[in-house]
Coordinates of C-alpha atoms and ligand atoms in Angstrom, one line a residue:
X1 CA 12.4 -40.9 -42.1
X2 CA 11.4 -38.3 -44.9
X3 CA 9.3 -35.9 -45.1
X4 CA 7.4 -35.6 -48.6
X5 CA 5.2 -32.6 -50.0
X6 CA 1.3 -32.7 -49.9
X7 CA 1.1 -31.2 -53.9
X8 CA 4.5 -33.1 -54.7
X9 CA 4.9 -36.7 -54.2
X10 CA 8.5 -36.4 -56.0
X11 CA 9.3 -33.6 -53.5
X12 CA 11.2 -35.8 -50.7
X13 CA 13.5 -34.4 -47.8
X14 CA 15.0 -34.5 -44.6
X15 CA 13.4 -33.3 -41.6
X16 CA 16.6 -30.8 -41.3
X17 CA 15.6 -29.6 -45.2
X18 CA 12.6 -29.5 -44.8
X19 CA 12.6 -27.2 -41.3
X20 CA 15.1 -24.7 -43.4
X21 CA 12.8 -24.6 -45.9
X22 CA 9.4 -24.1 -44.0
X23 CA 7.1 -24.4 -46.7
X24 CA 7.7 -26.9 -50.5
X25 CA 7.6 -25.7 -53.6
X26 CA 4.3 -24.8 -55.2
X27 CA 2.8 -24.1 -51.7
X28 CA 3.4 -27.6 -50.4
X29 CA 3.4 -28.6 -46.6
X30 CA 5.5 -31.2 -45.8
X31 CA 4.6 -34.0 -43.6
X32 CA 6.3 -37.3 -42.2
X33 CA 5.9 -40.5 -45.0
X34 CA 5.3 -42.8 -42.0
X35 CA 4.7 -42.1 -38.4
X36 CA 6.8 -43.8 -35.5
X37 CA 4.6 -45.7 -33.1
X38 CA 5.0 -44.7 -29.5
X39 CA 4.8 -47.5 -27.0
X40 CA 3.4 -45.8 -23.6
X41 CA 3.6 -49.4 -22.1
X42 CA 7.3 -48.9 -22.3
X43 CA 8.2 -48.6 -18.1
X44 CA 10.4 -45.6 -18.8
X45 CA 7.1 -44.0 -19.7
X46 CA 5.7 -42.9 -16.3
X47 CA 8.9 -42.0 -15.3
X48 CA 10.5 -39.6 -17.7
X49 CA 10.8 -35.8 -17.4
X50 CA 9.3 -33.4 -20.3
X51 CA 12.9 -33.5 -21.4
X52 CA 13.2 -36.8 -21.7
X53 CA 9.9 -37.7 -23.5
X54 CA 10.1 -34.8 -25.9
X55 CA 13.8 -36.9 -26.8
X56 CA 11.7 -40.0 -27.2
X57 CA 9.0 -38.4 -29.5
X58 CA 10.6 -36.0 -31.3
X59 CA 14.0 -38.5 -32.3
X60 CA 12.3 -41.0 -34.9
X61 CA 10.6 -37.8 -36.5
X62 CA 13.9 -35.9 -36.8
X63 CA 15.8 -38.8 -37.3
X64 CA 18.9 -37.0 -40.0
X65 CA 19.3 -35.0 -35.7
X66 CA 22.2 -37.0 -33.6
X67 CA 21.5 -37.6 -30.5
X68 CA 23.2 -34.9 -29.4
X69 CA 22.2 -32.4 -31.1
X70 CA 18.7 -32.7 -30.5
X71 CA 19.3 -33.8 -26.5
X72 CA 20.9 -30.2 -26.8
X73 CA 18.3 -28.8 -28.8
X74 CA 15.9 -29.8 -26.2
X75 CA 17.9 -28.8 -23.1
X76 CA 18.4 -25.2 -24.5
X77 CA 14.6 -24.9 -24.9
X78 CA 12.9 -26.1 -21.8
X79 CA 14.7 -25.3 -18.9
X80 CA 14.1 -22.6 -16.5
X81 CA 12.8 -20.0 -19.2
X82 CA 9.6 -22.0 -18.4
X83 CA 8.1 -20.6 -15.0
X84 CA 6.8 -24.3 -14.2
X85 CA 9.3 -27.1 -13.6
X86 CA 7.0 -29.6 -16.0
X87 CA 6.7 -27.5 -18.8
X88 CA 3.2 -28.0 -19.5
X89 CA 1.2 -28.7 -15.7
X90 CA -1.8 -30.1 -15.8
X91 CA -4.2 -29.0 -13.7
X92 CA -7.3 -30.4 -12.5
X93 CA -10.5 -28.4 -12.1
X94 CA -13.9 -29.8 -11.0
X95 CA -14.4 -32.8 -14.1
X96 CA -11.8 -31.3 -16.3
X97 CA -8.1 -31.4 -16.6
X98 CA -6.6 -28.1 -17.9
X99 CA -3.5 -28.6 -20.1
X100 CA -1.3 -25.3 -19.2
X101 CA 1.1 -24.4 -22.2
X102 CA 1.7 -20.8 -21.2
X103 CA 4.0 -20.9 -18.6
X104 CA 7.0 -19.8 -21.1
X105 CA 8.7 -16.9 -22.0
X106 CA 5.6 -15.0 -24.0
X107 CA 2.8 -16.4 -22.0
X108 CA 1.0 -18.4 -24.7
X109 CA 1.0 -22.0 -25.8
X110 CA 3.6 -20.7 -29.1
X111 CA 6.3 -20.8 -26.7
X112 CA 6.2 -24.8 -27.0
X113 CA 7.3 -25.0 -30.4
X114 CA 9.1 -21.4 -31.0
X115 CA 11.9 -21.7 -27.7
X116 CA 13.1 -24.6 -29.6
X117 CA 13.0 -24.0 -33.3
X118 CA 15.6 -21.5 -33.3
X119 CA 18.0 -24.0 -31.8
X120 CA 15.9 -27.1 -34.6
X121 CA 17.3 -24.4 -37.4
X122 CA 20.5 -23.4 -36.6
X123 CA 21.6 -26.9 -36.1
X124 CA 19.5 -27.8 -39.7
X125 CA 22.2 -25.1 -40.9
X126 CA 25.4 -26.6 -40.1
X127 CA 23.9 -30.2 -40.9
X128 CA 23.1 -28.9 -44.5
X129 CA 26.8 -26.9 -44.7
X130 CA 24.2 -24.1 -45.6
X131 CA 25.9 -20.7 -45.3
X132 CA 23.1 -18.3 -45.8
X133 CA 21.6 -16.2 -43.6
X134 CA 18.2 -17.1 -43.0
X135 CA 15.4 -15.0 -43.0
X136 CA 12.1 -15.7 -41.4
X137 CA 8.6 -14.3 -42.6
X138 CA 6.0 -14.7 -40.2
X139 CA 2.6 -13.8 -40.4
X140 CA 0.9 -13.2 -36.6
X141 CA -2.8 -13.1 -34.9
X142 CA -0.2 -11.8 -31.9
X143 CA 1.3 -14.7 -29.8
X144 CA 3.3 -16.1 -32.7
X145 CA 5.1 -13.2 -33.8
X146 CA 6.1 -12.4 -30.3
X147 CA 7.5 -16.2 -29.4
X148 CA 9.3 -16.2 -32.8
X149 CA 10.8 -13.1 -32.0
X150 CA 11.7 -13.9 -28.3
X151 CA 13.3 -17.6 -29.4
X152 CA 15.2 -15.4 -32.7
X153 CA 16.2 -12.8 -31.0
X154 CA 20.0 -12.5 -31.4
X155 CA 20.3 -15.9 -33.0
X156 CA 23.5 -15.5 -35.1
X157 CA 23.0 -15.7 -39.0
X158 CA 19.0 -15.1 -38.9
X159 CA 16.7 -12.6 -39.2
X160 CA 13.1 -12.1 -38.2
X161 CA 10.0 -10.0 -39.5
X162 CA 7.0 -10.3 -38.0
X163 CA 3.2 -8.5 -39.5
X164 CA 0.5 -8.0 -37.9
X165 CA -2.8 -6.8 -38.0
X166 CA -2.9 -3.5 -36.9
X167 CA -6.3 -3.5 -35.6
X168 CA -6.7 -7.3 -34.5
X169 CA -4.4 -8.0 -31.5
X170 CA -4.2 -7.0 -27.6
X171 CA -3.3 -4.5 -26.4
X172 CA -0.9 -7.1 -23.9
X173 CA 0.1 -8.8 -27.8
X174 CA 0.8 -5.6 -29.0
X175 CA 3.2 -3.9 -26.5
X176 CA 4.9 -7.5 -26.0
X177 CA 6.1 -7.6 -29.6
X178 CA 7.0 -3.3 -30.1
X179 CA 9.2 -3.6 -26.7
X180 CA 11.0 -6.6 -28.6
X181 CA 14.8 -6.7 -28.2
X182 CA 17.3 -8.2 -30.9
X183 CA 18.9 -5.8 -33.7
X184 CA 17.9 -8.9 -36.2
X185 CA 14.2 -9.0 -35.3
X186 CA 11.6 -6.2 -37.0
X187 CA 8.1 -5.9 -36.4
X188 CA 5.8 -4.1 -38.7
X189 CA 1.8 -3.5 -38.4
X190 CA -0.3 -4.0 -41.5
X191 CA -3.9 -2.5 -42.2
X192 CA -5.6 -6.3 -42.9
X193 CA -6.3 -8.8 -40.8
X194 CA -4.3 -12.1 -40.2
X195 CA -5.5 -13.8 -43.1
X196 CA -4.5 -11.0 -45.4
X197 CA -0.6 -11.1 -43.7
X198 CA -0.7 -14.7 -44.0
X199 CA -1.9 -15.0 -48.1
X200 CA 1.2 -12.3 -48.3
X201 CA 3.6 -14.5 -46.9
X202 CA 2.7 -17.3 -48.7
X203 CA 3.1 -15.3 -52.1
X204 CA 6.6 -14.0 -50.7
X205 CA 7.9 -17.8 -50.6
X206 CA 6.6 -18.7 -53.8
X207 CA 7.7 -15.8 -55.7
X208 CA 10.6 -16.6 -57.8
X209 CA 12.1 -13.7 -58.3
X210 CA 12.3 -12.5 -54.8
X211 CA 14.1 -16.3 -54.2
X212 CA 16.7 -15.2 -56.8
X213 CA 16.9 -11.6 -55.4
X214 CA 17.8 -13.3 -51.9
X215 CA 20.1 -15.8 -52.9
X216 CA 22.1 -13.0 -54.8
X217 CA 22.8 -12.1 -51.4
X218 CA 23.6 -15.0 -49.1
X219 CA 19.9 -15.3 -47.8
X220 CA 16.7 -17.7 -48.0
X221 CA 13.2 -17.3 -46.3
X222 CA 12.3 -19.4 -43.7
X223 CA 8.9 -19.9 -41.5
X224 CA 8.2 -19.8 -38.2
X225 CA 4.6 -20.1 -38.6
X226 CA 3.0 -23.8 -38.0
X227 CA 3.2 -24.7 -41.7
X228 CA 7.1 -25.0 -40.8
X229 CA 7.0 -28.7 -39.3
X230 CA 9.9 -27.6 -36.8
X231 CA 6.8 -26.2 -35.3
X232 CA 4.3 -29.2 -35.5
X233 CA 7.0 -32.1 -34.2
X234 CA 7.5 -30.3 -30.7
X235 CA 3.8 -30.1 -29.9
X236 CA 3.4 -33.6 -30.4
X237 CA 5.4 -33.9 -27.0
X238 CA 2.5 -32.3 -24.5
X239 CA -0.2 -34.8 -25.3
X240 CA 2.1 -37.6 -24.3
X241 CA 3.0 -35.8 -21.4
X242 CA -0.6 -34.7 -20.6
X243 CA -1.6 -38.3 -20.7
X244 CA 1.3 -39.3 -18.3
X245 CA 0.1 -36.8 -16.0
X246 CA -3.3 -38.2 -15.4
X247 CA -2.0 -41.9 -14.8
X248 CA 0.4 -40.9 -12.8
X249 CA -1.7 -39.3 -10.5
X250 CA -4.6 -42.3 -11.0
X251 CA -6.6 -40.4 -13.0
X252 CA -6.6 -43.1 -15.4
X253 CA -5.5 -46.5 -16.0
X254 CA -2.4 -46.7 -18.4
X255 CA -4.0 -47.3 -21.9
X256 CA -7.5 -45.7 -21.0
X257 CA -9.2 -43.4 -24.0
X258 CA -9.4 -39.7 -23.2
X259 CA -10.9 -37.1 -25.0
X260 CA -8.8 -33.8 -26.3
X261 CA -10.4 -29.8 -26.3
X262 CA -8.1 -27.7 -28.2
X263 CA -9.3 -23.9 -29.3
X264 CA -8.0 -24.1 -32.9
X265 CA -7.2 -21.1 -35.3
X266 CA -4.4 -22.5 -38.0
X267 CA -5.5 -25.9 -36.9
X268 CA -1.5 -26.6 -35.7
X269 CA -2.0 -27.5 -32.0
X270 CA -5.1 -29.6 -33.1
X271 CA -2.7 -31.4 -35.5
X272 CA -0.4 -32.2 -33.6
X273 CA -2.7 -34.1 -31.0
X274 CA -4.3 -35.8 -34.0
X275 CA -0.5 -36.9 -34.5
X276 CA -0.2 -38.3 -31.4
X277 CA -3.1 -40.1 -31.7
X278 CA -1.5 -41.6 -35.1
X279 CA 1.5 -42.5 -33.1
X280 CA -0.4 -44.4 -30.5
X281 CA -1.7 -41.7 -27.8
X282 CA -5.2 -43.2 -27.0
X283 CA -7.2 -40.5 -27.5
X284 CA -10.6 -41.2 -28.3
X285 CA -12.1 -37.6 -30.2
X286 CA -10.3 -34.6 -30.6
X287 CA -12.1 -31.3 -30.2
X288 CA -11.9 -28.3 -32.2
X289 CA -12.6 -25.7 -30.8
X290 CA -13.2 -21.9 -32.6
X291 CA -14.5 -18.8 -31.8
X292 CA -17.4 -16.4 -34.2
X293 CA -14.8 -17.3 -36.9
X294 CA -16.7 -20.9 -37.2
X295 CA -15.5 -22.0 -40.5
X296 CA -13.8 -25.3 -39.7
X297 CA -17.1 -26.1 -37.3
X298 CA -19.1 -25.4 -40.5
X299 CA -16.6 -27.6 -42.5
X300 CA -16.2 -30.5 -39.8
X301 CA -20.1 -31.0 -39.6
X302 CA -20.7 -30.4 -43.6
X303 CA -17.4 -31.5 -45.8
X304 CA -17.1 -27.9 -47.1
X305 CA -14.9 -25.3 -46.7
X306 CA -16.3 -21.7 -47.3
X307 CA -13.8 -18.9 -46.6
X308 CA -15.5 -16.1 -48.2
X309 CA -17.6 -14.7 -45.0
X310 CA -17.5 -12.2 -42.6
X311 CA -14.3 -11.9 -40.3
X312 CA -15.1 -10.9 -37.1
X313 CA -12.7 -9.4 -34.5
X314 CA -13.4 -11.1 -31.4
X315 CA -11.8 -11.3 -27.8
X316 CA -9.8 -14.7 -29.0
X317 CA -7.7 -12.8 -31.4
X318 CA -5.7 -15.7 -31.5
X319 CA -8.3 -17.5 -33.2
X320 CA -9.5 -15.3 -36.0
X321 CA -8.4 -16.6 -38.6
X322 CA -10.6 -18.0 -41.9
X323 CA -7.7 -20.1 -44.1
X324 CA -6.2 -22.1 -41.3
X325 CA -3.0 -23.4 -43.2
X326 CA -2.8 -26.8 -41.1
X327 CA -5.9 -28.3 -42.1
X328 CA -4.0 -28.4 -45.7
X329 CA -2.4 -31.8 -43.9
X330 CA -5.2 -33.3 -42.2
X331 CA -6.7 -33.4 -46.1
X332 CA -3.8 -35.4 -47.4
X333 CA -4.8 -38.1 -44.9
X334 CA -8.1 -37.8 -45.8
X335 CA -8.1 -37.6 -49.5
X336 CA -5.5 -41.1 -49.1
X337 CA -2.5 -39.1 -49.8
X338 CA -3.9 -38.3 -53.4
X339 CA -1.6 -35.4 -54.3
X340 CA -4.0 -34.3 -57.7
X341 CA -6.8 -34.6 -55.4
X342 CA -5.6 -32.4 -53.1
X343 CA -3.9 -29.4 -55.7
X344 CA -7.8 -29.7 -56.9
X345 CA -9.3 -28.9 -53.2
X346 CA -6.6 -26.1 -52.2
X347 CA -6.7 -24.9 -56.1
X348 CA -10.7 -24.6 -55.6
X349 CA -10.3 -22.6 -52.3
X350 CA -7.5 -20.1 -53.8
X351 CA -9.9 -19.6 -56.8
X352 CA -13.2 -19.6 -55.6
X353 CA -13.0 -19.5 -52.0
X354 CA -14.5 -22.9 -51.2
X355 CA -14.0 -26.8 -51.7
X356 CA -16.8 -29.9 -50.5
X357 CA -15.4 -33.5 -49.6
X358 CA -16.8 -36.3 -51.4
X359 CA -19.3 -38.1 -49.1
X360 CA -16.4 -41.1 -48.5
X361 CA -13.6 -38.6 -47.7
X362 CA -15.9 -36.5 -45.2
X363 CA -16.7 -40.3 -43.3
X364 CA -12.8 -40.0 -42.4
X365 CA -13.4 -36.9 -39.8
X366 CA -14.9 -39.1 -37.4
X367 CA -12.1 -38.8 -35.1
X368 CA -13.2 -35.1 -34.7
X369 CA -16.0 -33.6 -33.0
X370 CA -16.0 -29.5 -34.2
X371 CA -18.0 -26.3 -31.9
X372 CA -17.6 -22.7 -31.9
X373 CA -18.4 -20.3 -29.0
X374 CA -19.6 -16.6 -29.5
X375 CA -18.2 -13.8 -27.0
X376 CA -20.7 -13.6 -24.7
X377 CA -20.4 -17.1 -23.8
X378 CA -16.7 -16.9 -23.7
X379 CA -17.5 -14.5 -21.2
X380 CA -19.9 -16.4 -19.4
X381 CA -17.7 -19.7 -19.1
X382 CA -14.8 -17.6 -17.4
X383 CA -17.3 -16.3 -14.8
X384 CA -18.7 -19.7 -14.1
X385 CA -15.1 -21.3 -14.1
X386 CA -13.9 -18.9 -11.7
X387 CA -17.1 -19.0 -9.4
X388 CA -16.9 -22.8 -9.3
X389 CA -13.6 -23.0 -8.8
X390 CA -11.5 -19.9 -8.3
X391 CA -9.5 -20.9 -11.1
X392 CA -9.0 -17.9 -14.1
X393 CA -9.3 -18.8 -17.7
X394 CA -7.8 -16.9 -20.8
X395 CA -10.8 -16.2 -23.5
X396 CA -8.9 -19.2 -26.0
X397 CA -8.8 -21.9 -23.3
X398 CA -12.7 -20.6 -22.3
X399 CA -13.4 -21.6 -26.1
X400 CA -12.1 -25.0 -25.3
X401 CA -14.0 -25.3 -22.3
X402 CA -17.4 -24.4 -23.8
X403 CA -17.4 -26.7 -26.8
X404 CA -16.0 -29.5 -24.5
X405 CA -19.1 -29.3 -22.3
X406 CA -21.5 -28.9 -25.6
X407 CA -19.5 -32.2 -26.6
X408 CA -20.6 -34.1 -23.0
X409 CA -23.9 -32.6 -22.9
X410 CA -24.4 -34.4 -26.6
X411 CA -22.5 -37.5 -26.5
X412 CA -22.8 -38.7 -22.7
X413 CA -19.8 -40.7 -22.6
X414 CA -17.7 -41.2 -19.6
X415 CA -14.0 -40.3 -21.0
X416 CA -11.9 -37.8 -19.3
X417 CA -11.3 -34.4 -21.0
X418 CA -7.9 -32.6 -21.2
X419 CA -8.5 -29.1 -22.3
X420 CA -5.3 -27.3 -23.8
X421 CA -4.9 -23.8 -21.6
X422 CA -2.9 -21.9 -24.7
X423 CA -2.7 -18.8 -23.2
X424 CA -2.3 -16.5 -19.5
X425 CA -4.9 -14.8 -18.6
X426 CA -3.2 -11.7 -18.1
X427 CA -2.7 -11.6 -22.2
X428 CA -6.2 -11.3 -22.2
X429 CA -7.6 -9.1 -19.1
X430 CA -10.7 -7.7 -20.3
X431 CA -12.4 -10.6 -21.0
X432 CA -12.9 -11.3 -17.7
X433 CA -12.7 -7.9 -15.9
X434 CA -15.0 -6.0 -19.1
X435 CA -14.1 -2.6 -20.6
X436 CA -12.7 0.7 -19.2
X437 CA -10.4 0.4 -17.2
X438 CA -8.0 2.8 -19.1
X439 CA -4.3 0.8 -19.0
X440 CA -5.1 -0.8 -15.4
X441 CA -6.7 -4.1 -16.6
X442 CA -2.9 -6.2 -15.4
X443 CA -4.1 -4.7 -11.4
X444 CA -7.9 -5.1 -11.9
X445 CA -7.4 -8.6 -12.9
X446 CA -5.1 -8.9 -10.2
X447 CA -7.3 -7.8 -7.3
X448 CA -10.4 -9.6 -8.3
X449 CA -8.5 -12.8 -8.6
X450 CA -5.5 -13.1 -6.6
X451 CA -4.0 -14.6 -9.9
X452 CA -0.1 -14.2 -9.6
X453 CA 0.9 -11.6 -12.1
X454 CA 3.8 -13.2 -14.6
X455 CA 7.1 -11.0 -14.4
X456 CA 7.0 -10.5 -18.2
X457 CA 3.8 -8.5 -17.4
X458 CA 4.9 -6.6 -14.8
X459 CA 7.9 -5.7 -16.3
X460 CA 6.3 -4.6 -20.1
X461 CA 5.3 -0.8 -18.9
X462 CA 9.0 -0.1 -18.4
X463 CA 10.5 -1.7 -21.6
X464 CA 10.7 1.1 -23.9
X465 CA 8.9 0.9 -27.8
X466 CA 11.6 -0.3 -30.2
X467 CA 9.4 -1.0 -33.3
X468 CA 6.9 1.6 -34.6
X469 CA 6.2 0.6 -38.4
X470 CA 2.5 1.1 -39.9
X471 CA 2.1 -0.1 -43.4
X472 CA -0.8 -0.8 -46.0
X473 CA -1.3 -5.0 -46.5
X474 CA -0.1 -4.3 -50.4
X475 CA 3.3 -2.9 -49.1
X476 CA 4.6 -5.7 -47.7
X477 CA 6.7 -6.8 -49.9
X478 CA 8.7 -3.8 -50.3
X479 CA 8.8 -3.5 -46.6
X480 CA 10.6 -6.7 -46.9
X481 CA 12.8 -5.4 -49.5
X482 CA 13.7 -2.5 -47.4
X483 CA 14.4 -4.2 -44.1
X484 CA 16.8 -6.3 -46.1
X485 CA 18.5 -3.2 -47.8
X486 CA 18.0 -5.1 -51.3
Ligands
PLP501 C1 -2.2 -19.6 -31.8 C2 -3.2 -19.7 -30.7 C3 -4.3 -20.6 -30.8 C4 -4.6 -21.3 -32.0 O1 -3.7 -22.4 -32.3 P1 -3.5 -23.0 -33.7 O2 -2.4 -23.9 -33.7 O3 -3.3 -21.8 -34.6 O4 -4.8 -23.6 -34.1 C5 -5.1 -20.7 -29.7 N1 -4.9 -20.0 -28.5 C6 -3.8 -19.2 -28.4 C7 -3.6 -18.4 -27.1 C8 -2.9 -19.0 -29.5 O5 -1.9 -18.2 -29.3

């Protein structure tokens, strides 16, 4: 099993290679040549633990990882750091079945994919006798750069620096990732919004010089966003055990079609149940879900992709995001793995903000059904959720919730819907208890819902600030420089 680049098709690794690299050259993504087939029929299937599945479906797509170096990958990464013996409960309420993915150490679904990279990467070292120290460049709408953090933090011969956008992340994001432990992680708040740290990034790996400059001195960059596939392979693992979940508990028969909600901002949760449907998950359409940020509704229901708009701040911070990286590798499927096709898309997008699909390429987004909602309703949809069934909702998993009903009240079809729940709702208090509550929102929240409050929350008023850097969007390279004393 290789992995091969979408602008490259000479540009062939191994999944270890291509997880110490993050991105390929020339801006590339890489992505799996063929994808393993899954066979849920199997009778181990009902009966294996998160553990033990994420083993079966991760193995064939890290296949140059022994056995026992991922079994220990895996065991490092979801054990009792997770607040919930399964991992990723499902949870049923009224006609929908709520996918929980927040129950690690940072509260939001992130924590998947980013308690076990660290522990994919350092073993992707020593398999590649690499003795550099690796440094990883993330770009953050606020979850990210706190679970990459929390899964870096202290790991020997790495280092981590996170930006953010000053202005465009919780107040819950923001004090998670300042209080963050770990002499090798930094944290450093820009003046743009997420889309401005990510295009940053992106330069950083590509620039030449700086690759040079790094080498000079026993380092490379690495990625822990979800262009790094270390990221993507992981989250293939909770749709299979979602789906487990309902026949086990007869909500289902065992091959049954179900539909998938999943509030989408870089498009790498969505991709990674479009994956499993690819290896055999029978899901029938996936949902994608956005926020006011609507461009990939706009491009799912027209074929073209327009960035250049108005980006709105909204109360799914999570989600505002206008060049959402992943989709990159949903076009390579759809353009029939056409490498000059695709550098003429993404080349049209970085040079005049857009790109349209050919009438025959757009017929190939059937699987998905795109929807958007705006704040109020996000609003709205926690109050009703919580009225009907007492059950609280962060303002990302209300964004799934909305568009799945817009999707039933349309297509009338009798399929079960799992909703991915990416985040806590105590990451996100003021959407459902409103404004002014001056630093009390955690107890507000609290009394009018009973909701346990996580320790992580409890404890963040007494961590002290470790990280206080403010820098304009055009500095960040130089940051970089300086953090590294090069
Ligand atoms: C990152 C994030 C999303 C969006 O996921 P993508 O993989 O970027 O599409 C949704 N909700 C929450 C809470 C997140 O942290």
């Amino acid at each position: 099993m290789m992995y091969q680049s979408t602008r490259d098709k000479n540009e062939r690794v191994t999944a270890s290679k291509a997880i110490l690299n993050g991105l390929a050259s020339k801006g590339g993504l890489y992505i799996p040549e063929k994808f393993p087939t899954i066979l849920i029929t199997e009778e181990t299937f009902l009966q294996q633990t998160y553990q033990e599945l994420a083993y079966k479906i991760m193995q064939p797509l890290l296949a140059d990882f022994s056995e026992e170096e991922l079994k220990k990958c895996i065991s490092e990464a979801y054990n009792d750091k997770f607040t919930d013996k399964k991992i990723a409960p499902l949870n049923k309420q009224g006609a929908d079945y709520y996918l929980e993915l927040f129950h690690g150490p940072t509260l939001a679904f992130k924590d998947m994919a980013l308690s076990i990279l660290p522990y994919l990467m350092t073993t992707a070292l020593k398999k590649q006798e690499v003795d550099q120290e690796i440094v990883i460049l993330t770009a953050t709408s606020g979850d990210t750069g706190k679970a990459a953090m929390e899964g870096f933090s202290n790991v020997k011969g790495t280092k981590i620096i996170v930006f953010y956008p000053k202005d465009g992340v919780s107040d819950i994001q923001e004090k998670q990732m300042l209080t963050q432990r770990g002499d090798n992680t930094f944290v450093v708040g820009i003046d743009g919004n997420f889309d401005d740290a990510q295009t940053s990034v992106k330069q950083m790996f590509e620039d030449q010089e700086l690759e040079e400059l790094l080498n000079q001195h026993h380092m490379q960059f690495s990625s822990a966003n979800s262009i790094n596939i270390g990221r993507l392979v992981p989250q293939i693992v909770y749709y299979f055990y979602g789906y487990q979940q309902l026949v086990k508990r007869g909500e289902i028969e065992l091959g049954e079609k179900i539909n998938v909600s999943v509030p989408t901002g870089n498009f790498g949760n969505i991709l990674a149940s479009y994956y499993a449907k690819k290896m055999g998950l029978p899901i029938n359409r996936l949902i994608c879900a956005s926020n006011r940020n609507k461009v990939l509704t706009d491009f799912f229901n027209t074929g073209s992709y327009l960035k250049n708009r108005d980006f709105f701040v909204t109360n799914s911070p999570s989600m505002d995001i206008l060049v959402s990286s992943n989709l990159e590798r949903l076009l390579f499927e759809v353009v029939d793995k056409d490498n000059s096709r695709l550098n003429n898309l993404m080349y049209d997008l970085k040079q005049q903000g857009n790109y349209h699909l050919l009438e025959i390429e757009k017929n190939k987004l059937e699987d998905f059904y795109a929807g958007f909602a705006e704040e109020e309703e996000i609003e709205e949809v926690i109050q009703q959720v919580f009225m009907e069934s007492s059950y609280v909702i962060d303002p990302h998993t209300a964004v799934a919730k909305k568009v799945a009903d817009d999707y039933r009240k349309m297509e009338k079809e009798p399929l079960k819907m799992m909703i991915v729940s990416t985040a806590s709702p105590y990451k996100f208090p003021a959407c459902f208890i409103g404004p002014n509550h001056e630093g009390k929102e955690v107890a507000v929240l609290h009394e009018k819902t009973q909701l346990p409050i996580p320790k992580v929350i409890e404890e963040l008023d007494k961590l002290p600030i470790r990280h206080e850097t403010n820098i304009k969007t055009r500095d960040m390279k130089q940051t970089v420089l300086s953090l590294l004393n090069l």
